[in-house]
Coordinates of C-alpha atoms and ligand atoms in Angstrom, one line a residue:
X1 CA 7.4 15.1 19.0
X2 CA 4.2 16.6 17.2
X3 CA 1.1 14.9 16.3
X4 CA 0.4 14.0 13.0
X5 CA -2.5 16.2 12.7
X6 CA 0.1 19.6 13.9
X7 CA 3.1 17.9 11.8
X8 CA 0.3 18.4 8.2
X9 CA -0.5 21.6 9.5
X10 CA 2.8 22.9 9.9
X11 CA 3.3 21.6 6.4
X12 CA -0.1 23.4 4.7
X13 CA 0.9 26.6 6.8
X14 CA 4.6 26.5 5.2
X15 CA 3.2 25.6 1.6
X16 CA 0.9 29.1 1.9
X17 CA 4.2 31.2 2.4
X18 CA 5.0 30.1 -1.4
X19 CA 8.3 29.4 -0.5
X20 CA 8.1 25.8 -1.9
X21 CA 7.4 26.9 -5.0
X22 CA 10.7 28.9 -5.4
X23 CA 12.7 26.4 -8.3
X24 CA 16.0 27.4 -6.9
X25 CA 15.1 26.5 -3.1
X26 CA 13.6 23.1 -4.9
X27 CA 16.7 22.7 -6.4
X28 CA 18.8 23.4 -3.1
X29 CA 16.9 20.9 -1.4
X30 CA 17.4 18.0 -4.3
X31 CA 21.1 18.6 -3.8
X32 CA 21.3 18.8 -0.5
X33 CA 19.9 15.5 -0.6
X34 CA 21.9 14.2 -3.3
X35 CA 25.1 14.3 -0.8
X36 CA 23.6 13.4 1.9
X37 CA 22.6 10.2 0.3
X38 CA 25.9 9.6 -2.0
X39 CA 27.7 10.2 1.6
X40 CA 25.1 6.8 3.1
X41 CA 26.2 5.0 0.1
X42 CA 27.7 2.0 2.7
X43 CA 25.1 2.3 5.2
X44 CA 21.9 1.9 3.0
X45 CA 24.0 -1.3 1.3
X46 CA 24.5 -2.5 5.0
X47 CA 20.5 -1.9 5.4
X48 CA 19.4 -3.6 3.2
X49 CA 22.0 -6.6 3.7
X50 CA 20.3 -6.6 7.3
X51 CA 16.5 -6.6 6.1
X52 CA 16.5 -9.4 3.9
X53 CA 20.2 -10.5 2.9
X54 CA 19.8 -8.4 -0.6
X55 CA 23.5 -8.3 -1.9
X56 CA 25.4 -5.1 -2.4
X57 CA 25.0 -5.0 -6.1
X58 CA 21.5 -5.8 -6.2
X59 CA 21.2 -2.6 -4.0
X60 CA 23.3 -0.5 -6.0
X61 CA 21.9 -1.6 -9.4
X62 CA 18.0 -1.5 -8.0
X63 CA 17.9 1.4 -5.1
X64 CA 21.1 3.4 -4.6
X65 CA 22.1 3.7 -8.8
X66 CA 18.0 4.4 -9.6
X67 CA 17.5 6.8 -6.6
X68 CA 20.8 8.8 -7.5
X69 CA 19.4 8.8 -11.7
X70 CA 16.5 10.5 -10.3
X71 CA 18.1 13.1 -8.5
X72 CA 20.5 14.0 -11.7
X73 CA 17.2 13.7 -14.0
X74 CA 15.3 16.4 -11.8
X75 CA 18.4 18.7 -10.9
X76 CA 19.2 18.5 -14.6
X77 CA 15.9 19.2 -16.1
X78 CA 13.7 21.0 -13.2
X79 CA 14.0 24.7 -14.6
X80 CA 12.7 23.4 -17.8
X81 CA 9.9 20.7 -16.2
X82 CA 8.5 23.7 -13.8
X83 CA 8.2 26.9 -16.6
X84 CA 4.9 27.4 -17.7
X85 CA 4.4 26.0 -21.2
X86 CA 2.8 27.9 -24.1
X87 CA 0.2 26.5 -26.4
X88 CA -1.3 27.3 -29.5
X89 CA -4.4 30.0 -29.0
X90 CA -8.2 28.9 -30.4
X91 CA -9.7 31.1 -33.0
X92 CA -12.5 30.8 -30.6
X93 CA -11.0 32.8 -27.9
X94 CA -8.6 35.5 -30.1
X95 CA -6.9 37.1 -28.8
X96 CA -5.2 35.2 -26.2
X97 CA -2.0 33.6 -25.0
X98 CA -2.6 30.0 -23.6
X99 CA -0.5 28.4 -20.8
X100 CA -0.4 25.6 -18.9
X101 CA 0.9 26.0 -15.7
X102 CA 2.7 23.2 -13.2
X103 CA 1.4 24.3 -9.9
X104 CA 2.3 21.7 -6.4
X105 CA -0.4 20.2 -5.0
X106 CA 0.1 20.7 -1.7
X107 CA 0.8 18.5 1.2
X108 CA 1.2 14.8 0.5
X109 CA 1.4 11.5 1.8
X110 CA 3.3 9.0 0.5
X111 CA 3.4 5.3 1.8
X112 CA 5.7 2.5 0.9
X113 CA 6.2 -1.0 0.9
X114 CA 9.0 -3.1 2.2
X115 CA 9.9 -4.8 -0.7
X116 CA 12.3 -1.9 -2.7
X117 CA 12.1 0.4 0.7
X118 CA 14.6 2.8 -0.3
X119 CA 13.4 3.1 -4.4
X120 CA 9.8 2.8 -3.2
X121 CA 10.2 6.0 -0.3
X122 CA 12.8 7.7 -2.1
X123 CA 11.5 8.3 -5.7
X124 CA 8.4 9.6 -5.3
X125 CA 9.7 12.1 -2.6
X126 CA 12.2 13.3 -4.7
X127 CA 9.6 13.8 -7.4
X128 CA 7.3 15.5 -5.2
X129 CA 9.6 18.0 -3.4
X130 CA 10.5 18.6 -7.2
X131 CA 7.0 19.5 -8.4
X132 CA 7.2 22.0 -4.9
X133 CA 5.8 20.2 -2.5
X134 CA 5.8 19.2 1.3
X135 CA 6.3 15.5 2.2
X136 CA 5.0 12.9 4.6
X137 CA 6.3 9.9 3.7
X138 CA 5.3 6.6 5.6
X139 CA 8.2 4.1 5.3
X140 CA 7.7 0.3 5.9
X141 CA 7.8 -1.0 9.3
X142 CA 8.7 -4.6 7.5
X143 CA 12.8 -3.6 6.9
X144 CA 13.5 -1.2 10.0
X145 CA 17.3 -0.9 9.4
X146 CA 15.9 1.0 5.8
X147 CA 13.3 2.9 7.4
X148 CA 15.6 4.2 10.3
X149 CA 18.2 5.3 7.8
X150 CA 15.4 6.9 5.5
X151 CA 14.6 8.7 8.2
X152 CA 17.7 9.8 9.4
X153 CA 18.5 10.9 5.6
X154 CA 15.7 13.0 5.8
X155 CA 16.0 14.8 9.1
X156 CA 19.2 15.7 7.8
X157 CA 18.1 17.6 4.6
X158 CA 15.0 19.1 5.4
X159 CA 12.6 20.9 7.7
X160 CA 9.6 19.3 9.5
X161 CA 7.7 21.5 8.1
X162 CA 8.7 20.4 3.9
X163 CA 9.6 16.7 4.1
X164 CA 9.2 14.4 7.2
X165 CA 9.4 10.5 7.4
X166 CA 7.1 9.2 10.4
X167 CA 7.8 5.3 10.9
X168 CA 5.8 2.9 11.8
X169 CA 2.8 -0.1 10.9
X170 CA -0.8 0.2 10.4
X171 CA -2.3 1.6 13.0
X172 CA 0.4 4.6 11.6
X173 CA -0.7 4.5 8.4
X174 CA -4.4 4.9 9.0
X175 CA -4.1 7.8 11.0
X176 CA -2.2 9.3 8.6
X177 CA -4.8 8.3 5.9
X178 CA -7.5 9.8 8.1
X179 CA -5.7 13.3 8.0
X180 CA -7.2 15.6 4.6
X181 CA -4.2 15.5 2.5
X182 CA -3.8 17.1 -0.6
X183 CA -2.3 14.0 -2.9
X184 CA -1.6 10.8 -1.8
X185 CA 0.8 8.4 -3.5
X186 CA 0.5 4.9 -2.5
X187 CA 2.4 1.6 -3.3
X188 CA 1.9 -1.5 -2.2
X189 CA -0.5 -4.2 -2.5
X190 CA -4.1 -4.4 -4.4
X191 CA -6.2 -5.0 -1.1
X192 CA -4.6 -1.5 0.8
X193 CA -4.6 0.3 -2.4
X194 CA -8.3 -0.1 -1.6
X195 CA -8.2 1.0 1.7
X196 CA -5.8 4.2 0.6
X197 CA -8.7 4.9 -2.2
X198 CA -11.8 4.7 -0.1
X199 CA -9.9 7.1 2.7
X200 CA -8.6 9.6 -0.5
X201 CA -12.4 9.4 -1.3
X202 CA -13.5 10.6 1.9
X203 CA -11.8 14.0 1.3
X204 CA -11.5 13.9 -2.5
X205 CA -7.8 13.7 -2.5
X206 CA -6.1 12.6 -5.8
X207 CA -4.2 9.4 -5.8
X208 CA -1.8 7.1 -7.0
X209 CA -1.8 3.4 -6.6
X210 CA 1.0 2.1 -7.4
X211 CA -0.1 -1.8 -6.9
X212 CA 0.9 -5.4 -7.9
X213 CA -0.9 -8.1 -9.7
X214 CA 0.0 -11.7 -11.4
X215 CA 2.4 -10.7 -14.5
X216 CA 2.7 -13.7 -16.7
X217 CA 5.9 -14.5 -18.9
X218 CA 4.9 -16.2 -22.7
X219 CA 7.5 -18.0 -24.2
X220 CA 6.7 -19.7 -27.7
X221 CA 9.2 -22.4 -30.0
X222 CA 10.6 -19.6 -31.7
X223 CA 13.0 -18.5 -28.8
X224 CA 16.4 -19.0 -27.6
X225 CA 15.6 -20.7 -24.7
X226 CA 19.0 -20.2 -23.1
X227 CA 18.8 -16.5 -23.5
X228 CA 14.9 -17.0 -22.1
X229 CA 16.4 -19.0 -19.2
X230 CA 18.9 -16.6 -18.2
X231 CA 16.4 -13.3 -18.4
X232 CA 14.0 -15.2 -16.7
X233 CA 15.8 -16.9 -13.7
X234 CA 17.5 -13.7 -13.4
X235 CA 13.9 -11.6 -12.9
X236 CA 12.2 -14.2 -11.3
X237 CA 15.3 -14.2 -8.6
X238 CA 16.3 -10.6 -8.4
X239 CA 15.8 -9.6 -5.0
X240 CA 14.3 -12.9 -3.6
X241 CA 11.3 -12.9 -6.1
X242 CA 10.1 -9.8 -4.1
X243 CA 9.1 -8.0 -6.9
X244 CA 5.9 -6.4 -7.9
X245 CA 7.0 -6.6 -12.0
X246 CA 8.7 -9.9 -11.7
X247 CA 7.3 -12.5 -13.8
X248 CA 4.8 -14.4 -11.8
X249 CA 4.7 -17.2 -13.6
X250 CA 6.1 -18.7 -16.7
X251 CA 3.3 -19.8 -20.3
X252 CA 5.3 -21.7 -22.5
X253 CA 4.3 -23.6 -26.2
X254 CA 3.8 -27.4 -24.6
X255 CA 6.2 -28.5 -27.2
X256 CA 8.9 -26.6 -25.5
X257 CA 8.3 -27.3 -22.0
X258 CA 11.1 -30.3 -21.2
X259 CA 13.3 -28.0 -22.9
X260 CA 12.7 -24.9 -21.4
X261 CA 12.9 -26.6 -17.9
X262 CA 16.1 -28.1 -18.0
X263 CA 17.5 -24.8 -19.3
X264 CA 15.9 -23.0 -16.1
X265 CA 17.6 -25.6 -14.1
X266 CA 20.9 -25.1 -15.2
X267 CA 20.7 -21.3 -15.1
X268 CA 19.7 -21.6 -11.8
X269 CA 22.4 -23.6 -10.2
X270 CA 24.9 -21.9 -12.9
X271 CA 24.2 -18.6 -10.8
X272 CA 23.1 -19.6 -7.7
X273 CA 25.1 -22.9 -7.1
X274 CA 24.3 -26.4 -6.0
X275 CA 22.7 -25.1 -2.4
X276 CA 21.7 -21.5 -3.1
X277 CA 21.1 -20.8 0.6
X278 CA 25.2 -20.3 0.6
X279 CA 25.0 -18.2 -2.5
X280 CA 26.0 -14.4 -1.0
X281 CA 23.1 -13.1 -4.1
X282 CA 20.4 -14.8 -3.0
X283 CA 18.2 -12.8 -0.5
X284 CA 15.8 -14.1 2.0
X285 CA 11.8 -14.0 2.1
X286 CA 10.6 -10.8 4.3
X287 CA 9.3 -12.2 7.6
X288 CA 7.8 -15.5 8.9
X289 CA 4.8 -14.9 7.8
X290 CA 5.1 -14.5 4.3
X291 CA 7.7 -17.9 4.0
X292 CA 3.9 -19.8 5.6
X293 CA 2.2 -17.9 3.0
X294 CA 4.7 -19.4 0.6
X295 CA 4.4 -23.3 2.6
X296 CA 0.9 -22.4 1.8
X297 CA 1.3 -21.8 -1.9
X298 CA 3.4 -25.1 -2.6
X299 CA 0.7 -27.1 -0.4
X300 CA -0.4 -29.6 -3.3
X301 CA 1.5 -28.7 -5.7
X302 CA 4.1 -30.7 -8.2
X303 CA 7.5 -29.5 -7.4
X304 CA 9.9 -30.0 -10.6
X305 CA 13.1 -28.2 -8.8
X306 CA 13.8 -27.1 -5.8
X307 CA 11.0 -26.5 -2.6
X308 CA 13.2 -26.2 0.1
X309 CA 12.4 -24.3 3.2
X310 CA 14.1 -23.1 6.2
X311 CA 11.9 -21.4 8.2
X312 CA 14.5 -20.2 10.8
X313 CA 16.6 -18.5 8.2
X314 CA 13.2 -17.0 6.2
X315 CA 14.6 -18.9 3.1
X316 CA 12.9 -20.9 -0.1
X317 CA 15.1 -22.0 -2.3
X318 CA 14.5 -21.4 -6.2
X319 CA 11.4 -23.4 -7.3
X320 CA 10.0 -24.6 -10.1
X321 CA 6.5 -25.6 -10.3
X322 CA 4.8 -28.0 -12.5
X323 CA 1.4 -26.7 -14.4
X324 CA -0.8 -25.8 -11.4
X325 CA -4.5 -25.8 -11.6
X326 CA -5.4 -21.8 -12.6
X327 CA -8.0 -22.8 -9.3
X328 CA -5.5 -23.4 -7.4
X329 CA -3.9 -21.1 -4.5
X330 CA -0.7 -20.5 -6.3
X331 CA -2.5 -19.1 -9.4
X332 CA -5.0 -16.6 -7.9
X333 CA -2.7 -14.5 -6.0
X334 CA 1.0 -12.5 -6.7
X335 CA 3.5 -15.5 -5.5
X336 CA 6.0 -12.2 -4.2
X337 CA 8.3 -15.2 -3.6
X338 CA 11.0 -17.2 -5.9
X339 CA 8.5 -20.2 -7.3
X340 CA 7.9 -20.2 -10.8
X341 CA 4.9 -22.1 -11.9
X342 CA 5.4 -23.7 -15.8
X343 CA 2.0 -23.7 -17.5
X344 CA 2.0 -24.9 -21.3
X345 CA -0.6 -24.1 -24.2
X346 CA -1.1 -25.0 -27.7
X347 CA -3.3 -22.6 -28.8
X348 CA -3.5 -18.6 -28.7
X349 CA -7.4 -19.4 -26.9
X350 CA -5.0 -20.8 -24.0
X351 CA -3.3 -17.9 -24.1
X352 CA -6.4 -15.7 -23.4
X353 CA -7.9 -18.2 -20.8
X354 CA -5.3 -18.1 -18.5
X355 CA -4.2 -14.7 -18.9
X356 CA -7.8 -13.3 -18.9
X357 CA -8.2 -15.2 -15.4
X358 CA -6.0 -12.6 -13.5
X359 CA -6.8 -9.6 -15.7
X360 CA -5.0 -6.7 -15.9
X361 CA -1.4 -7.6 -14.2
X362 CA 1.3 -5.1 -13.8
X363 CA 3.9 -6.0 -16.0
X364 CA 3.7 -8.3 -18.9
X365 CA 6.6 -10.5 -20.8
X366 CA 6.6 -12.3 -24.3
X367 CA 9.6 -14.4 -25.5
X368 CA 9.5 -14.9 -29.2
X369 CA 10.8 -14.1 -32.6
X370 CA 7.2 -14.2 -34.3
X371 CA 6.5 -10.7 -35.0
X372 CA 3.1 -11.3 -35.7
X373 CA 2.4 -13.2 -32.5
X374 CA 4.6 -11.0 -30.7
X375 CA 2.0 -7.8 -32.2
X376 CA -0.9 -9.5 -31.4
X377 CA -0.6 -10.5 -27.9
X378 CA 0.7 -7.3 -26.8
X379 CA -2.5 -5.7 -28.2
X380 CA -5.1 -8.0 -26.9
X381 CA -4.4 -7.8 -23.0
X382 CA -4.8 -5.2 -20.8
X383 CA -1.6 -4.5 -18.0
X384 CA 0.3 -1.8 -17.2
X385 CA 3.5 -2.2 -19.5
X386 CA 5.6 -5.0 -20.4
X387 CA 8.9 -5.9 -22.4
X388 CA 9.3 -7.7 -25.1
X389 CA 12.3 -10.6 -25.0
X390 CA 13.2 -9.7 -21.3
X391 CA 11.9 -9.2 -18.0
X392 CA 12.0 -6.1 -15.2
X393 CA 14.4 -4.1 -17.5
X394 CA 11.3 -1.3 -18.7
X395 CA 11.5 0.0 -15.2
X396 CA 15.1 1.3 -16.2
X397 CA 14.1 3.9 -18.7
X398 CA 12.9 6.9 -16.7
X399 CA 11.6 8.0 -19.7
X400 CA 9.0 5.5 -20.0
X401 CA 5.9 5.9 -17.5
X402 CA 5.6 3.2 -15.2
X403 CA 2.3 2.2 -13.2
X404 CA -0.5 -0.4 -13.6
X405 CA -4.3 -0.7 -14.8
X406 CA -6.7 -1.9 -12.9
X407 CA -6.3 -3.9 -10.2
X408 CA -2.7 -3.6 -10.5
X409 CA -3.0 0.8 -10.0
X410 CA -4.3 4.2 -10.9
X411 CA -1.4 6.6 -12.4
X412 CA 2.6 7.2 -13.6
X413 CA 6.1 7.7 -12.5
X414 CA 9.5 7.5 -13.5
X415 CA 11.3 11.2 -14.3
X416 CA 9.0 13.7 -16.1
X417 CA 6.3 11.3 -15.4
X418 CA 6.9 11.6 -11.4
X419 CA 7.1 15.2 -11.6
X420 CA 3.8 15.5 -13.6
X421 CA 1.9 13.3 -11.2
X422 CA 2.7 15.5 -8.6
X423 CA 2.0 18.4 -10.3
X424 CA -1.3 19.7 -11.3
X425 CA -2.0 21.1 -14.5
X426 CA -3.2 24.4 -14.3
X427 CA -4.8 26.2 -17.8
X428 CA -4.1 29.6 -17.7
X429 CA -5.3 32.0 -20.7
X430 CA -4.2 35.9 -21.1
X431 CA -6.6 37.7 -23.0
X432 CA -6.0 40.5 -25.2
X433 CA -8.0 43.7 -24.2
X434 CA -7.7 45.9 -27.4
X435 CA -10.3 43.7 -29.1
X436 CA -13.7 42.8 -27.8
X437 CA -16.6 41.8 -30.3
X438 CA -20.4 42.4 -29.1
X439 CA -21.3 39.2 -30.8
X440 CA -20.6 36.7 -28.2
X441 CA -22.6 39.2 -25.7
X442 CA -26.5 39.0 -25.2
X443 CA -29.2 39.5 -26.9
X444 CA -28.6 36.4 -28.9
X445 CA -31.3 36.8 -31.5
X446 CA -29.9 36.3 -35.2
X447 CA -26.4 35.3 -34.1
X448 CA -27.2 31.2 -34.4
X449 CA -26.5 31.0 -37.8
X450 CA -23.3 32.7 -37.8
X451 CA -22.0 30.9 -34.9
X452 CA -22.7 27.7 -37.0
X453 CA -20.5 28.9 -39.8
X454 CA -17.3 30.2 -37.1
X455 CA -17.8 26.0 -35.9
X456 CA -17.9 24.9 -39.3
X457 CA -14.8 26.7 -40.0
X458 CA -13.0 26.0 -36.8
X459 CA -13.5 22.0 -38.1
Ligands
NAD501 P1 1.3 -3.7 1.8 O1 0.1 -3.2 1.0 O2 1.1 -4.7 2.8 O3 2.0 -2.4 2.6 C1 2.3 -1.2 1.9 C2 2.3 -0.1 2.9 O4 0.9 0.0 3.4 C3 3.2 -0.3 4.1 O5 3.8 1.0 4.4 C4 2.2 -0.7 5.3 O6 2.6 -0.2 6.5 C5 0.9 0.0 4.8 N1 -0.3 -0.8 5.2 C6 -0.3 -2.2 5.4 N2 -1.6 -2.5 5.7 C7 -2.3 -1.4 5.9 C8 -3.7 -1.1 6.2 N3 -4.5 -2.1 6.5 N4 -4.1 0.2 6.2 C9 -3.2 1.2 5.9 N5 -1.9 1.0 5.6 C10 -1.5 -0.3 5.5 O7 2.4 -4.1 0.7 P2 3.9 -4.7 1.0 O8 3.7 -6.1 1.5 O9 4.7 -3.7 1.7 O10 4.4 -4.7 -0.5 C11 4.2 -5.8 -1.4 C12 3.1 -5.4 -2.4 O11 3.4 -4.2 -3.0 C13 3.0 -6.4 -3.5 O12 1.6 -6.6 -3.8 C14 3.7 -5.7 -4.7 O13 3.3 -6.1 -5.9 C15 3.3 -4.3 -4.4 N6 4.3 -3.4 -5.0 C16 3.9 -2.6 -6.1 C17 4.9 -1.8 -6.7 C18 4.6 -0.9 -7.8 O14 5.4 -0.1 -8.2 N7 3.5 -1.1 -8.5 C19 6.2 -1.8 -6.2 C20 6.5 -2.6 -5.1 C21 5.5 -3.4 -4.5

């Protein structure tokens, strides 16, 4: 087995033959591993089943169906995505022909979390051996049945030297982030995003942080709360409440709040039964340690439904949490867990105090049917997209860019957006020789005056 640092320079020694750059070999590649993922259909199902309990269809829906969309989108629109684009010429620089260029970056690292661990590896690597790159991609050590597979999927479609998966923990990954790549994508939480940044800053390297962050769910008197209910319980418990754009916790109009409660309630056992540790949909927390951080969490706090551990079995049932104290534990960090805290305001001021408290989340959600409201809430915060009368469902449109702000990241993926992030932008202008005016040449004297008048014009 190589070393890391002779696995990245077999990669930057293959990227200067070129031959990543050649569309049609991209292309081979993307359908090579197409088949070799539609033929692991079962076995990444049975992965994930073995990680953390997360049901076939939740798989399908949120890591096989999304993985396999991304593959068609590139294969389909590659040729297109990769040709250099022209732009309209300046007046300033006639005559010319202006391009912009998609060139690979190079060699890049990608790391990912546990909590999507197919998704999460998958997409970005496809998007980057799109844009003509080589690949090292760090899967989680947290869901090892995933990561074995992952890497066994990629063995089996490419060279060492254009796409690699190297497993393991930390002391991996900061090795890896000690090497000089030439883009790093990164997704995971807030507090290694800033570890990845300080180590890209080291060598300059561009990044992407794709991070998390405390997205909050407004509901006001003007909605159906049945339809909130069932979006909401739905988001909140897709995939155990592991989500980075699930809604953290729940603002509704005070005069709402018995209401909206008992409808949560009923959705709940409606979908997950009377005991939803025998329900085959619910999955189970990660590891030990994060069902203490979740104890944690609850310490103190008013429990309106549910709270039930089982520490042997990772589990915590669905649990609904009466207005916490924004001091408290539960409210300064990303519960990553099925607990929805129910906070009520009256006023659009407590709006802005609570949301303004953990700035910037990744995903934002407003229930209403007051445009108005609806137009001015959306406009006054800052977070990295959000979905109005639903939850989680923006991350379905490849079309739209996904990412955060702030704490919760730096950059965009999703389709044309993943391809452009691992492309960079390259301005290329073709100037005409048959025509070559002395007057941008030295000496200067008397030309000022004119020049003002070419600027005027040019507007
Ligand atoms: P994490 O930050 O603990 O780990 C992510 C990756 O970083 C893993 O591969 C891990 O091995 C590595 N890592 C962990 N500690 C490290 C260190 N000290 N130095 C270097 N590398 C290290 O995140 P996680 O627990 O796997 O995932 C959950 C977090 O990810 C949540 O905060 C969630 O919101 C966020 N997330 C964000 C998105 C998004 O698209 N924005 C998607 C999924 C998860």
């Amino acid at each position: 087995m190589k070393s890391i640092p002779e696995i990245i320079a077999s990669q930057k020694a293959h990227f200067l033959t070129q031959s990543t750059k050649d569309v049609s070999q991209r292309l081979q590649l993307l359908k090579a591993l197409k088949a070799e993922i539609i033929s692991k259909e079962q076995a990444i199902l049975d992965a994930l089943h073995s990680d953390f309990k997360k049901s076939a269809f939740e798989t399908y829906i949120s890591e096989f169906g999304l993985v396999i969309s991304e593959l068609n989108l590139a294969i389909k629109h590659l040729k297109k995505w990769a040709k250099p684009k022209r732009i309209t010429s300046s007046l300033l620089t006639f005559p010319s022909k202006d391009y912009i260029y998609k060139t690979p970056y190079g060699t890049v690292l990608i790391i990912a979390p546990w909590n999507y661990p197919f998704l999460l590896a998958m997409e970005p690597l496809i998007m980057a051996i799109a844009a003509g790159n080589t690949v090292v991609l760090k899967p989680s050590e947290l869901t090892q049945n995933t990561s074995q597979l992952i890497t066994q999927i990629i063995e089996a479609v490419f060279a060492e030297n254009t796409a690699i998966s190297i497993e393991g923990g930390v002391e991996t990954s900061t090795e890896l982030l000690a090497q000089n790549w030439d883009y790093i994508f990164f997704t995971g939480s807030t507090k290694v995003g800033k570890i990845v940044a300080k180590a890209a800053a080291e060598h300059l390297t561009p990044t992407t942080l794709e991070l998390g962050g405390k997205s909050p769910c407004i509901v006001d008197d003007t909605s159906n709360l049945k339809l909130v209910a069932r979006r909401v319980v739905w988001g909140k418990l897709f995939n155990g409440g592991q989500t980075c754009i699930a809604p953290d916790y729940m603002l509704v109009k005070s005069s709402i709040k018995t209401a909206i409660v008992e409808a949560l309630i009923h959705e709940i056992v409606k979908r997950y039964g009377d005991d939803p540790k025998l329900s085959q949909d619910f999955p189970r927390i990660i590891n030990s340690k994060n069902i203490d951080r979740l104890k944690r969490l609850l310490h103190d706090e008013t429990i309106l439904f549910g709270g039930t551990i089982d520490v042997s079995q990772n589990y915590i049932s669905p649990t609904l949490i009466d207005a916490p104290n924004i001091e408290n534990p539960i409210m300064q960090e990303e519960i990553f867990g099925p607990i929805l805290p129910i906070i009520t305001y009256d006023t659009e001021e407590d709006i802005e105090a609570i949301i303004l408290h953990n700035d910037t989340p990744l995903s934002f959600y407003i229930f209403s049917k007051n445009e108005t409201f609806i137009k001015n809430t959306i406009e006054k915060f800052r977070f990295g997209g959000g979905v109005i009368n639903d939850v989680l469902v923006h991350f379905g449109n490849a079309k739209l860019p996904f990412g955060g702000i702030g704490n919760s990241g730096i950059g965009k993926y999703h389709g044309k957006h993943g391809f452009d992030t691992f492309s960079h932008e390259q301005a290329i202008m073709k100037r005409g020789t048959w025509f070559d005016p002395s007057f941008r040449y030295a000496p200067y004297d008397g030309k000022i005056s004119l020049l003002r008048k070419v600027f005027k014009f040019l507007g």
